[in-house]
Amino acid sequence: MSSRAQVYLLSFIFIFIGIGLTIYKNSELEFPLLPGERKAIWTVEAKIEFKATDKPVTVSFALPHNPPEMGILDEDFTASGYGFGWDSNQQERRAQWAKRKAKGKQVLFYKVQVFQQSGISQVEADIPPTETKVPDLSPSLKTTISQLVTYVYNRSADNTTFATELIRLINDKEPIEDVQLLLGNQGLSKTRLALNALALANVPARVARGLRLEDGRRNQKLTTLIEIFDTDHWVFLNPKTGQKGLPDNFILWQRGGSSLLDVEGGENSKVSFSIIKNSQPAKSFAILHGAENQAALVDFSIYSLPIEQQNVFKSILLVPIGAIVVVLMRILVGVKTSGTFMPILIAIAFIETTLFTGLIIFLVIVSIGLFIRSYLSRLNLLLVARISAVVIVVISIMAGMSILSHKLGISEAMSVTFFPMIILAWTIERMSILWEEEGPKEVFTQGGGSLLVATLAYLLMTNQYVEHLTFNFPELLLALLGCIILLGQYTGYRLTELRRFQPLAED
Amino acid sequence: MFFAKPSKLRRKGILGMNKRNVSYIAKYNPRSLYPLVDNKLKTKLVAETAKVSTPRLLHTIEYQHEIKQLGDVVNQYDGFVIKPSQGSGGKGILVITERNAEGFFKPSGETLTLSDIKRHVSNILSGLHSLGGKPDVAMIEALVQFDPVFDRYSYEGVPDIRVIVFKGFPVMAMLRLSTHESDGKANLHQGAVGVGLNLADGKALCAVQSNRPVDEHPDTGSHFETLQVPHWDKILHLASSCYDMTRLGYLGADIVLDQQLGPLLLELNARPGLAIQVANNTGLEPRLKHIETMKKHGFSVDQRVQYSQQQFGIL
């Protein structure tokens, strides 16, 4: 195969893979193509407080388990000095913290990030309940409740209608005598009364606890719901309103099970919840979600690196954008720059300093540097020593600029430190020699060309869409590589040549 | 019009930088042969074996400590040229035409002291002018006694003849004359005058300065109409034989005319520029294509020169 055909094949393969992966990531893994798409994520923090009594402590805490209509993104357990484990004795999911000895107030945290997941209404299989236990009640109480049950039974058709009617009666503004008696004299809570009545009526029922998700709430308590089993599925009922089903923005924390929290070796235990809603970029959502589902593209990607390294890559991945600007400006336009890739380095510095400040700083450093370099050239120094001297001069200028601007209150100029000083020193040296050998005109052409390319690269590299695409779709680099390889074969005229050879085109 | 239409340039066969790089340099100049031309010392050695005449090498300096003896070396000669062996584009070339008690004189009349020259040599050794800052070797060459034929056309500098040689065939030539504007340098983009030469006989075809056609040298006022480069066949012969000596398919040979020694090869360039097209007011491509499509010929240097003169010369 000829080298030209190879180039076309190779570049088209690269472009195809790059764009193909991007489309896959967008459509399958739901990575947004544009920045700024957001998705609501609720962060719920459970704070467990208790007073330890100088004995071994075991804390067992119920955790949400496949909550319906909600997906769990991330969980975090914080308790200093406590060992953490799963309490797997029971059917439900429980966290267990333990410590050999503790005294005084103890605070443990459990943090969970959840998001609304539509379409999945019931994750947990509808397991029929085990045999219902008739509660241990005093004979008088039992009689009264039985009366209520009979009353409600006659006015219902099945378990669900029975339960809703029961709850309606319990919550009635003017309750019937039996209910009045039970709530008032016996001191039963509405929920307890309902549960007892359901048990006596042989309706399988259990308590479910959940949390209403409201942004910015602190010290929230769990809301109790009653679940009853009707022929083949569980039905949620609000014991206070009789409302069927789960409320909106509600995370079910615990179904069935005995207690929410068990503390051994402590007293006055208490759980409170705080909730924050943050709308996270859809991208970070996709990453978390993808990592959860072990999508290989996400699992073996930059996102698996620590945040610090990710940030480094964020800027490294922008370098190819600078490179393609250089390629385009060189091959298609024909701009002369001083040093092929120096403009990219300047552009990277501009990203830190912002464009305008960066341009000023660059011009100031290079002009002062050139001035001092012209003096150094009269001192007969060896080259390496001279460049080293220029490096020190550049550093001094940088320090001077920083201090001066700080004193003057111009904070922008302090970002001068982001300029790569060795590169600046070499630039000064090269421009100084250019000045001596080819005259100032060439220095301005090349210096101006460098700044022009750097500015263009900067504008592109700081474009939020470009930034978003390079970081989130690094596979686009392959497409870029393909384009660059294609450009490497371009044999047409450069824009500047159309000007240069313009006299030749005249007849 | 400010910009030329690409189609028009293509029709005229103007070679662009991208095409030169991809279709000629990358294709016909194997990388392994570059050191031969990038290192002038090597070029000189090869030229010697190939019996291609070049200016005489007087001395080389490789290490900084040798600079101490520089005075003893240069004091033997009235005029000499110091150049880095790996410099490109004429960078770092120092020409001394005269020497007296006061010091050394550049063609422009500027005086240099011995320590100025020592510093220059030291810079060369440090790699200031070489590609990528590699340590370099300084060469001291005999000063060319320029053929007075160009006296009327040269100002403060060195006139040289650039011949583009493609696969051994001279395809285009120009004479480069320094001007006041170019500060004694023969680089066209710095304001030197480029005179296109007729391959058939070495007569001036047309001349340009800074892309504008000119009829006379801006400093001396001499007309180019009557200009004819002497020893023309010898010059083409010299340029053409550089192909056999280096095997580089696409190269530029810079030749100077010495009063006594005749044409001397000054240096070779594996990436010759495209300004020669402007000086000749003709595109290079049709000529390159012509050579490219030729069948295996087995021509000798003489035959190649003759062929080029017939094909590309204007009679």
mmCIF file with all atom_site columns, N, CA, C and O in Angstrom, chain A residues 331 377 380 382-383 386 433 437-438 488 490-494 497-505, chain B residues 1-2 4 8-10 12 14 17-19 64 91 119 122 126 128-129 185 189-190 211 275 281:
data_model
loop_
_atom_site.group_PDB
_atom_site.id
_atom_site.type_symbol
_atom_site.label_atom_id
_atom_site.label_alt_id
_atom_site.label_comp_id
_atom_site.label_asym_id
_atom_site.label_entity_id
_atom_site.label_seq_id
_atom_site.pdbx_PDB_ins_code
_atom_site.Cartn_x
_atom_site.Cartn_y
_atom_site.Cartn_z
_atom_site.occupancy
_atom_site.B_iso_or_equiv
_atom_site.pdbx_formal_charge
_atom_site.auth_seq_id
_atom_site.auth_comp_id
_atom_site.auth_asym_id
_atom_site.auth_atom_id
_atom_site.pdbx_PDB_model_num
ATOM 1   N N  . ILE A 1 331 ? 0.464  25.091 8.564   1.00 0.00 ? 331 ILE A N  1
ATOM 2   C CA . ILE A 1 331 ? 0.296  24.415 7.281   1.00 0.00 ? 331 ILE A CA 1
ATOM 3   C C  . ILE A 1 331 ? -0.711 25.122 6.378   1.00 0.00 ? 331 ILE A C  1
ATOM 4   O O  . ILE A 1 331 ? -0.516 25.211 5.173   1.00 0.00 ? 331 ILE A O  1
ATOM 5   N N  . SER A 1 377 ? 25.126 40.471 26.054  1.00 0.00 ? 377 SER A N  1
ATOM 6   C CA . SER A 1 377 ? 25.841 40.022 24.858  1.00 0.00 ? 377 SER A CA 1
ATOM 7   C C  . SER A 1 377 ? 27.177 40.745 24.714  1.00 0.00 ? 377 SER A C  1
ATOM 8   O O  . SER A 1 377 ? 28.070 40.269 24.033  1.00 0.00 ? 377 SER A O  1
ATOM 9   N N  . ASN A 1 380 ? 30.704 39.044 26.655  1.00 0.00 ? 380 ASN A N  1
ATOM 10  C CA . ASN A 1 380 ? 31.439 37.851 26.233  1.00 0.00 ? 380 ASN A CA 1
ATOM 11  C C  . ASN A 1 380 ? 31.209 36.668 27.154  1.00 0.00 ? 380 ASN A C  1
ATOM 12  O O  . ASN A 1 380 ? 32.115 36.213 27.837  1.00 0.00 ? 380 ASN A O  1
ATOM 13  N N  . LEU A 1 382 ? 29.782 32.692 27.798  1.00 0.00 ? 382 LEU A N  1
ATOM 14  C CA . LEU A 1 382 ? 29.470 31.447 27.099  1.00 0.00 ? 382 LEU A CA 1
ATOM 15  C C  . LEU A 1 382 ? 27.956 31.302 27.028  1.00 0.00 ? 382 LEU A C  1
ATOM 16  O O  . LEU A 1 382 ? 27.235 31.775 27.899  1.00 0.00 ? 382 LEU A O  1
ATOM 17  N N  . LEU A 1 383 ? 27.511 30.617 25.997  1.00 0.00 ? 383 LEU A N  1
ATOM 18  C CA . LEU A 1 383 ? 26.076 30.545 25.727  1.00 0.00 ? 383 LEU A CA 1
ATOM 19  C C  . LEU A 1 383 ? 25.239 30.045 26.899  1.00 0.00 ? 383 LEU A C  1
ATOM 20  O O  . LEU A 1 383 ? 24.290 30.687 27.323  1.00 0.00 ? 383 LEU A O  1
ATOM 21  N N  . ARG A 1 386 ? 25.077 32.390 29.623  1.00 0.00 ? 386 ARG A N  1
ATOM 22  C CA . ARG A 1 386 ? 24.285 33.565 29.300  1.00 0.00 ? 386 ARG A CA 1
ATOM 23  C C  . ARG A 1 386 ? 22.793 33.274 29.428  1.00 0.00 ? 386 ARG A C  1
ATOM 24  O O  . ARG A 1 386 ? 22.041 34.066 29.979  1.00 0.00 ? 386 ARG A O  1
ATOM 25  N N  . ILE A 1 433 ? 18.992 37.025 19.306  1.00 0.00 ? 433 ILE A N  1
ATOM 26  C CA . ILE A 1 433 ? 19.881 36.637 18.214  1.00 0.00 ? 433 ILE A CA 1
ATOM 27  C C  . ILE A 1 433 ? 19.239 36.958 16.873  1.00 0.00 ? 433 ILE A C  1
ATOM 28  O O  . ILE A 1 433 ? 19.883 37.459 15.946  1.00 0.00 ? 433 ILE A O  1
ATOM 29  N N  . GLU A 1 437 ? 20.803 39.184 13.951  1.00 0.00 ? 437 GLU A N  1
ATOM 30  C CA . GLU A 1 437 ? 21.114 38.623 12.645  1.00 0.00 ? 437 GLU A CA 1
ATOM 31  C C  . GLU A 1 437 ? 20.152 39.050 11.545  1.00 0.00 ? 437 GLU A C  1
ATOM 32  O O  . GLU A 1 437 ? 20.554 39.221 10.403  1.00 0.00 ? 437 GLU A O  1
ATOM 33  N N  . GLU A 1 438 ? 18.894 39.157 11.875  1.00 0.00 ? 438 GLU A N  1
ATOM 34  C CA . GLU A 1 438 ? 17.918 39.430 10.825  1.00 0.00 ? 438 GLU A CA 1
ATOM 35  C C  . GLU A 1 438 ? 17.208 40.763 11.017  1.00 0.00 ? 438 GLU A C  1
ATOM 36  O O  . GLU A 1 438 ? 16.369 41.134 10.215  1.00 0.00 ? 438 GLU A O  1
ATOM 37  N N  . GLY A 1 488 ? -1.100 16.531 7.629   1.00 0.00 ? 488 GLY A N  1
ATOM 38  C CA . GLY A 1 488 ? 0.313  16.318 7.328   1.00 0.00 ? 488 GLY A CA 1
ATOM 39  C C  . GLY A 1 488 ? 0.537  15.961 5.868   1.00 0.00 ? 488 GLY A C  1
ATOM 40  O O  . GLY A 1 488 ? 1.669  15.995 5.383   1.00 0.00 ? 488 GLY A O  1
ATOM 41  N N  . TYR A 1 490 ? -1.269 17.490 3.485   1.00 0.00 ? 490 TYR A N  1
ATOM 42  C CA . TYR A 1 490 ? -1.795 18.604 2.683   1.00 0.00 ? 490 TYR A CA 1
ATOM 43  C C  . TYR A 1 490 ? -0.666 19.220 1.864   1.00 0.00 ? 490 TYR A C  1
ATOM 44  O O  . TYR A 1 490 ? 0.369  19.608 2.392   1.00 0.00 ? 490 TYR A O  1
ATOM 45  N N  . THR A 1 491 ? -0.878 19.277 0.567   1.00 0.00 ? 491 THR A N  1
ATOM 46  C CA . THR A 1 491 ? 0.190  19.823 -0.276  1.00 0.00 ? 491 THR A CA 1
ATOM 47  C C  . THR A 1 491 ? -0.256 21.103 -0.972  1.00 0.00 ? 491 THR A C  1
ATOM 48  O O  . THR A 1 491 ? 0.411  21.589 -1.861  1.00 0.00 ? 491 THR A O  1
ATOM 49  N N  . GLY A 1 492 ? -1.374 21.643 -0.553  1.00 0.00 ? 492 GLY A N  1
ATOM 50  C CA . GLY A 1 492 ? -1.854 22.878 -1.177  1.00 0.00 ? 492 GLY A CA 1
ATOM 51  C C  . GLY A 1 492 ? -1.074 24.098 -0.705  1.00 0.00 ? 492 GLY A C  1
ATOM 52  O O  . GLY A 1 492 ? -0.141 23.983 0.091   1.00 0.00 ? 492 GLY A O  1
ATOM 53  N N  . TYR A 1 493 ? -1.463 25.242 -1.218  1.00 0.00 ? 493 TYR A N  1
ATOM 54  C CA . TYR A 1 493 ? -0.760 26.468 -0.844  1.00 0.00 ? 493 TYR A CA 1
ATOM 55  C C  . TYR A 1 493 ? -1.170 26.930 0.527   1.00 0.00 ? 493 TYR A C  1
ATOM 56  O O  . TYR A 1 493 ? -2.283 26.711 0.977   1.00 0.00 ? 493 TYR A O  1
ATOM 57  N N  . ARG A 1 494 ? -0.241 27.613 1.184   1.00 0.00 ? 494 ARG A N  1
ATOM 58  C CA . ARG A 1 494 ? -0.566 28.276 2.437   1.00 0.00 ? 494 ARG A CA 1
ATOM 59  C C  . ARG A 1 494 ? -1.144 29.638 2.107   1.00 0.00 ? 494 ARG A C  1
ATOM 60  O O  . ARG A 1 494 ? -0.837 30.200 1.063   1.00 0.00 ? 494 ARG A O  1
ATOM 61  N N  . GLU A 1 497 ? 1.287  32.169 1.230   1.00 0.00 ? 497 GLU A N  1
ATOM 62  C CA . GLU A 1 497 ? 1.932  31.993 -0.069  1.00 0.00 ? 497 GLU A CA 1
ATOM 63  C C  . GLU A 1 497 ? 1.101  32.592 -1.184  1.00 0.00 ? 497 GLU A C  1
ATOM 64  O O  . GLU A 1 497 ? 1.638  32.996 -2.222  1.00 0.00 ? 497 GLU A O  1
ATOM 65  N N  . LEU A 1 498 ? -0.207 32.630 -0.966  1.00 0.00 ? 498 LEU A N  1
ATOM 66  C CA . LEU A 1 498 ? -1.065 33.259 -1.972  1.00 0.00 ? 498 LEU A CA 1
ATOM 67  C C  . LEU A 1 498 ? -0.693 34.733 -2.092  1.00 0.00 ? 498 LEU A C  1
ATOM 68  O O  . LEU A 1 498 ? -0.785 35.348 -3.149  1.00 0.00 ? 498 LEU A O  1
ATOM 69  N N  . ARG A 1 499 ? -0.256 35.293 -0.972  1.00 0.00 ? 499 ARG A N  1
ATOM 70  C CA . ARG A 1 499 ? 0.194  36.678 -0.965  1.00 0.00 ? 499 ARG A CA 1
ATOM 71  C C  . ARG A 1 499 ? 1.614  36.753 -1.548  1.00 0.00 ? 499 ARG A C  1
ATOM 72  O O  . ARG A 1 499 ? 1.912  37.568 -2.404  1.00 0.00 ? 499 ARG A O  1
ATOM 73  N N  . ARG A 1 500 ? 2.453  35.846 -1.052  1.00 0.00 ? 500 ARG A N  1
ATOM 74  C CA . ARG A 1 500 ? 3.868  35.879 -1.426  1.00 0.00 ? 500 ARG A CA 1
ATOM 75  C C  . ARG A 1 500 ? 4.054  35.698 -2.928  1.00 0.00 ? 500 ARG A C  1
ATOM 76  O O  . ARG A 1 500 ? 4.867  36.382 -3.547  1.00 0.00 ? 500 ARG A O  1
ATOM 77  N N  . PHE A 1 501 ? 3.329  34.746 -3.481  1.00 0.00 ? 501 PHE A N  1
ATOM 78  C CA . PHE A 1 501 ? 3.507  34.450 -4.903  1.00 0.00 ? 501 PHE A CA 1
ATOM 79  C C  . PHE A 1 501 ? 2.521  35.211 -5.781  1.00 0.00 ? 501 PHE A C  1
ATOM 80  O O  . PHE A 1 501 ? 2.405  34.930 -6.963  1.00 0.00 ? 501 PHE A O  1
ATOM 81  N N  . GLN A 1 502 ? 1.827  36.156 -5.156  1.00 0.00 ? 502 GLN A N  1
ATOM 82  C CA . GLN A 1 502 ? 0.812  36.899 -5.901  1.00 0.00 ? 502 GLN A CA 1
ATOM 83  C C  . GLN A 1 502 ? 1.383  37.550 -7.167  1.00 0.00 ? 502 GLN A C  1
ATOM 84  O O  . GLN A 1 502 ? 0.746  37.479 -8.225  1.00 0.00 ? 502 GLN A O  1
ATOM 85  N N  . PRO A 1 503 ? 2.619  38.139 -7.089  1.00 0.00 ? 503 PRO A N  1
ATOM 86  C CA . PRO A 1 503 ? 3.154  38.737 -8.326  1.00 0.00 ? 503 PRO A CA 1
ATOM 87  C C  . PRO A 1 503 ? 3.319  37.717 -9.457  1.00 0.00 ? 503 PRO A C  1
ATOM 88  O O  . PRO A 1 503 ? 3.221  38.067 -10.633 1.00 0.00 ? 503 PRO A O  1
ATOM 89  N N  . LEU A 1 504 ? 3.551  36.460 -9.080  1.00 0.00 ? 504 LEU A N  1
ATOM 90  C CA . LEU A 1 504 ? 3.758  35.434 -10.103 1.00 0.00 ? 504 LEU A CA 1
ATOM 91  C C  . LEU A 1 504 ? 2.472  35.070 -10.827 1.00 0.00 ? 504 LEU A C  1
ATOM 92  O O  . LEU A 1 504 ? 2.495  34.547 -11.933 1.00 0.00 ? 504 LEU A O  1
ATOM 93  N N  . ALA A 1 505 ? 1.349  35.332 -10.162 1.00 0.00 ? 505 ALA A N  1
ATOM 94  C CA . ALA A 1 505 ? 0.070  34.956 -10.764 1.00 0.00 ? 505 ALA A CA 1
ATOM 95  C C  . ALA A 1 505 ? -0.356 35.974 -11.818 1.00 0.00 ? 505 ALA A C  1
ATOM 96  O O  . ALA A 1 505 ? -1.216 35.710 -12.632 1.00 0.00 ? 505 ALA A O  1
ATOM 97  N N  . MET B 2 1   ? -5.149 42.939 -6.587  1.00 0.00 ? 1   MET B N  1
ATOM 98  C CA . MET B 2 1   ? -5.633 41.947 -5.637  1.00 0.00 ? 1   MET B CA 1
ATOM 99  C C  . MET B 2 1   ? -4.550 41.561 -4.629  1.00 0.00 ? 1   MET B C  1
ATOM 100 O O  . MET B 2 1   ? -3.391 41.426 -4.986  1.00 0.00 ? 1   MET B O  1
ATOM 101 N N  . PHE B 2 2   ? -4.937 41.424 -3.398  1.00 0.00 ? 2   PHE B N  1
ATOM 102 C CA . PHE B 2 2   ? -3.977 41.146 -2.343  1.00 0.00 ? 2   PHE B CA 1
ATOM 103 C C  . PHE B 2 2   ? -3.519 39.689 -2.370  1.00 0.00 ? 2   PHE B C  1
ATOM 104 O O  . PHE B 2 2   ? -2.341 39.399 -2.236  1.00 0.00 ? 2   PHE B O  1
ATOM 105 N N  . ALA B 2 4   ? -3.457 35.889 -4.336  1.00 0.00 ? 4   ALA B N  1
ATOM 106 C CA . ALA B 2 4   ? -3.598 35.243 -5.639  1.00 0.00 ? 4   ALA B CA 1
ATOM 107 C C  . ALA B 2 4   ? -4.569 34.084 -5.502  1.00 0.00 ? 4   ALA B C  1
ATOM 108 O O  . ALA B 2 4   ? -4.698 33.488 -4.441  1.00 0.00 ? 4   ALA B O  1
ATOM 109 N N  . LYS B 2 8   ? -4.872 29.761 -9.946  1.00 0.00 ? 8   LYS B N  1
ATOM 110 C CA . LYS B 2 8   ? -3.990 30.465 -10.871 1.00 0.00 ? 8   LYS B CA 1
ATOM 111 C C  . LYS B 2 8   ? -2.531 30.090 -10.601 1.00 0.00 ? 8   LYS B C  1
ATOM 112 O O  . LYS B 2 8   ? -1.758 29.854 -11.524 1.00 0.00 ? 8   LYS B O  1
ATOM 113 N N  . LEU B 2 9   ? -2.189 30.021 -9.303  1.00 0.00 ? 9   LEU B N  1
ATOM 114 C CA . LEU B 2 9   ? -0.819 29.637 -8.941  1.00 0.00 ? 9   LEU B CA 1
ATOM 115 C C  . LEU B 2 9   ? -0.538 28.210 -9.391  1.00 0.00 ? 9   LEU B C  1
ATOM 116 O O  . LEU B 2 9   ? 0.540  27.903 -9.891  1.00 0.00 ? 9   LEU B O  1
ATOM 117 N N  . ARG B 2 10  ? -1.564 27.359 -9.237  1.00 0.00 ? 10  ARG B N  1
ATOM 118 C CA . ARG B 2 10  ? -1.375 25.973 -9.616  1.00 0.00 ? 10  ARG B CA 1
ATOM 119 C C  . ARG B 2 10  ? -1.154 25.870 -11.130 1.00 0.00 ? 10  ARG B C  1
ATOM 120 O O  . ARG B 2 10  ? -0.316 25.128 -11.606 1.00 0.00 ? 10  ARG B O  1
ATOM 121 N N  . LYS B 2 12  ? 0.148  28.005 -12.962 1.00 0.00 ? 12  LYS B N  1
ATOM 122 C CA . LYS B 2 12  ? 1.493  28.497 -13.298 1.00 0.00 ? 12  LYS B CA 1
ATOM 123 C C  . LYS B 2 12  ? 2.579  27.564 -12.779 1.00 0.00 ? 12  LYS B C  1
ATOM 124 O O  . LYS B 2 12  ? 3.758  27.820 -12.992 1.00 0.00 ? 12  LYS B O  1
ATOM 125 N N  . ILE B 2 14  ? 3.436  26.972 -9.623  1.00 0.00 ? 14  ILE B N  1
ATOM 126 C CA . ILE B 2 14  ? 4.194  27.486 -8.481  1.00 0.00 ? 14  ILE B CA 1
ATOM 127 C C  . ILE B 2 14  ? 4.209  26.421 -7.389  1.00 0.00 ? 14  ILE B C  1
ATOM 128 O O  . ILE B 2 14  ? 3.161  25.907 -7.000  1.00 0.00 ? 14  ILE B O  1
ATOM 129 N N  . MET B 2 17  ? 5.123  25.647 -0.152  1.00 0.00 ? 17  MET B N  1
ATOM 130 C CA . MET B 2 17  ? 5.949  25.083 0.919   1.00 0.00 ? 17  MET B CA 1
ATOM 131 C C  . MET B 2 17  ? 5.487  23.680 1.317   1.00 0.00 ? 17  MET B C  1
ATOM 132 O O  . MET B 2 17  ? 6.312  22.779 1.489   1.00 0.00 ? 17  MET B O  1
ATOM 133 N N  . ASN B 2 18  ? 4.166  23.507 1.451   1.00 0.00 ? 18  ASN B N  1
ATOM 134 C CA . ASN B 2 18  ? 3.656  22.190 1.872   1.00 0.00 ? 18  ASN B CA 1
ATOM 135 C C  . ASN B 2 18  ? 3.991  21.117 0.849   1.00 0.00 ? 18  ASN B C  1
ATOM 136 O O  . ASN B 2 18  ? 4.400  20.017 1.186   1.00 0.00 ? 18  ASN B O  1
ATOM 137 N N  . LYS B 2 19  ? 3.798  21.458 -0.417  1.00 0.00 ? 19  LYS B N  1
ATOM 138 C CA . LYS B 2 19  ? 4.056  20.474 -1.462  1.00 0.00 ? 19  LYS B CA 1
ATOM 139 C C  . LYS B 2 19  ? 5.560  20.169 -1.531  1.00 0.00 ? 19  LYS B C  1
ATOM 140 O O  . LYS B 2 19  ? 5.963  19.037 -1.731  1.00 0.00 ? 19  LYS B O  1
ATOM 141 N N  . GLN B 2 64  ? 36.447 24.833 23.455  1.00 0.00 ? 64  GLN B N  1
ATOM 142 C CA . GLN B 2 64  ? 36.561 26.203 23.949  1.00 0.00 ? 64  GLN B CA 1
ATOM 143 C C  . GLN B 2 64  ? 38.024 26.584 24.229  1.00 0.00 ? 64  GLN B C  1
ATOM 144 O O  . GLN B 2 64  ? 38.444 27.696 23.932  1.00 0.00 ? 64  GLN B O  1
ATOM 145 N N  . LYS B 2 91  ? 23.189 31.506 9.232   1.00 0.00 ? 91  LYS B N  1
ATOM 146 C CA . LYS B 2 91  ? 23.336 32.023 10.598  1.00 0.00 ? 91  LYS B CA 1
ATOM 147 C C  . LYS B 2 91  ? 24.754 31.806 11.105  1.00 0.00 ? 91  LYS B C  1
ATOM 148 O O  . LYS B 2 91  ? 25.336 30.757 10.908  1.00 0.00 ? 91  LYS B O  1
ATOM 149 N N  . ARG B 2 119 ? 34.634 35.651 20.937  1.00 0.00 ? 119 ARG B N  1
ATOM 150 C CA . ARG B 2 119 ? 33.289 35.454 21.475  1.00 0.00 ? 119 ARG B CA 1
ATOM 151 C C  . ARG B 2 119 ? 32.391 34.781 20.437  1.00 0.00 ? 119 ARG B C  1
ATOM 152 O O  . ARG B 2 119 ? 31.624 33.880 20.744  1.00 0.00 ? 119 ARG B O  1
ATOM 153 N N  . SER B 2 122 ? 33.241 31.248 20.339  1.00 0.00 ? 122 SER B N  1
ATOM 154 C CA . SER B 2 122 ? 32.736 30.582 21.541  1.00 0.00 ? 122 SER B CA 1
ATOM 155 C C  . SER B 2 122 ? 31.246 30.313 21.434  1.00 0.00 ? 122 SER B C  1
ATOM 156 O O  . SER B 2 122 ? 30.755 29.245 21.807  1.00 0.00 ? 122 SER B O  1
ATOM 157 N N  . SER B 2 126 ? 29.265 26.685 21.499  1.00 0.00 ? 126 SER B N  1
ATOM 158 C CA . SER B 2 126 ? 28.182 26.387 22.436  1.00 0.00 ? 126 SER B CA 1
ATOM 159 C C  . SER B 2 126 ? 26.919 25.937 21.739  1.00 0.00 ? 126 SER B C  1
ATOM 160 O O  . SER B 2 126 ? 25.974 25.480 22.375  1.00 0.00 ? 126 SER B O  1
ATOM 161 N N  . LEU B 2 128 ? 25.039 27.946 19.558  1.00 0.00 ? 128 LEU B N  1
ATOM 162 C CA . LEU B 2 128 ? 24.069 29.022 19.408  1.00 0.00 ? 128 LEU B CA 1
ATOM 163 C C  . LEU B 2 128 ? 23.383 29.003 18.047  1.00 0.00 ? 128 LEU B C  1
ATOM 164 O O  . LEU B 2 128 ? 22.192 29.258 17.923  1.00 0.00 ? 128 LEU B O  1
ATOM 165 N N  . HIS B 2 129 ? 24.154 28.677 17.013  1.00 0.00 ? 129 HIS B N  1
ATOM 166 C CA . HIS B 2 129 ? 23.583 28.760 15.662  1.00 0.00 ? 129 HIS B CA 1
ATOM 167 C C  . HIS B 2 129 ? 23.160 27.414 15.111  1.00 0.00 ? 129 HIS B C  1
ATOM 168 O O  . HIS B 2 129 ? 22.597 27.336 14.035  1.00 0.00 ? 129 HIS B O  1
ATOM 169 N N  . LYS B 2 185 ? 23.455 40.864 3.484   1.00 0.00 ? 185 LYS B N  1
ATOM 170 C CA . LYS B 2 185 ? 23.106 39.448 3.452   1.00 0.00 ? 185 LYS B CA 1
ATOM 171 C C  . LYS B 2 185 ? 22.425 39.113 2.127   1.00 0.00 ? 185 LYS B C  1
ATOM 172 O O  . LYS B 2 185 ? 21.840 39.965 1.474   1.00 0.00 ? 185 LYS B O  1
ATOM 173 N N  . HIS B 2 189 ? 14.383 37.362 1.627   1.00 0.00 ? 189 HIS B N  1
ATOM 174 C CA . HIS B 2 189 ? 13.334 37.929 2.477   1.00 0.00 ? 189 HIS B CA 1
ATOM 175 C C  . HIS B 2 189 ? 13.849 39.079 3.335   1.00 0.00 ? 189 HIS B C  1
ATOM 176 O O  . HIS B 2 189 ? 13.087 39.760 3.987   1.00 0.00 ? 189 HIS B O  1
ATOM 177 N N  . GLN B 2 190 ? 15.162 39.268 3.310   1.00 0.00 ? 190 GLN B N  1
ATOM 178 C CA . GLN B 2 190 ? 15.698 40.399 4.062   1.00 0.00 ? 190 GLN B CA 1
ATOM 179 C C  . GLN B 2 190 ? 15.949 41.603 3.171   1.00 0.00 ? 190 GLN B C  1
ATOM 180 O O  . GLN B 2 190 ? 16.497 42.615 3.612   1.00 0.00 ? 190 GLN B O  1
ATOM 181 N N  . ASN B 2 211 ? 9.832  40.961 -3.479  1.00 0.00 ? 211 ASN B N  1
ATOM 182 C CA . ASN B 2 211 ? 8.668  40.582 -4.280  1.00 0.00 ? 211 ASN B CA 1
ATOM 183 C C  . ASN B 2 211 ? 8.312  41.553 -5.402  1.00 0.00 ? 211 ASN B C  1
ATOM 184 O O  . ASN B 2 211 ? 7.350  41.339 -6.114  1.00 0.00 ? 211 ASN B O  1
ATOM 185 N N  . ALA B 2 275 ? 11.879 31.080 -2.953  1.00 0.00 ? 275 ALA B N  1
ATOM 186 C CA . ALA B 2 275 ? 11.954 32.436 -3.491  1.00 0.00 ? 275 ALA B CA 1
ATOM 187 C C  . ALA B 2 275 ? 12.511 32.431 -4.913  1.00 0.00 ? 275 ALA B C  1
ATOM 188 O O  . ALA B 2 275 ? 12.263 33.361 -5.691  1.00 0.00 ? 275 ALA B O  1
ATOM 189 N N  . ASN B 2 281 ? 10.351 34.380 -11.934 1.00 0.00 ? 281 ASN B N  1
ATOM 190 C CA . ASN B 2 281 ? 8.981  34.617 -12.393 1.00 0.00 ? 281 ASN B CA 1
ATOM 191 C C  . ASN B 2 281 ? 8.389  33.365 -13.074 1.00 0.00 ? 281 ASN B C  1
ATOM 192 O O  . ASN B 2 281 ? 7.654  33.457 -14.041 1.00 0.00 ? 281 ASN B O  1
#
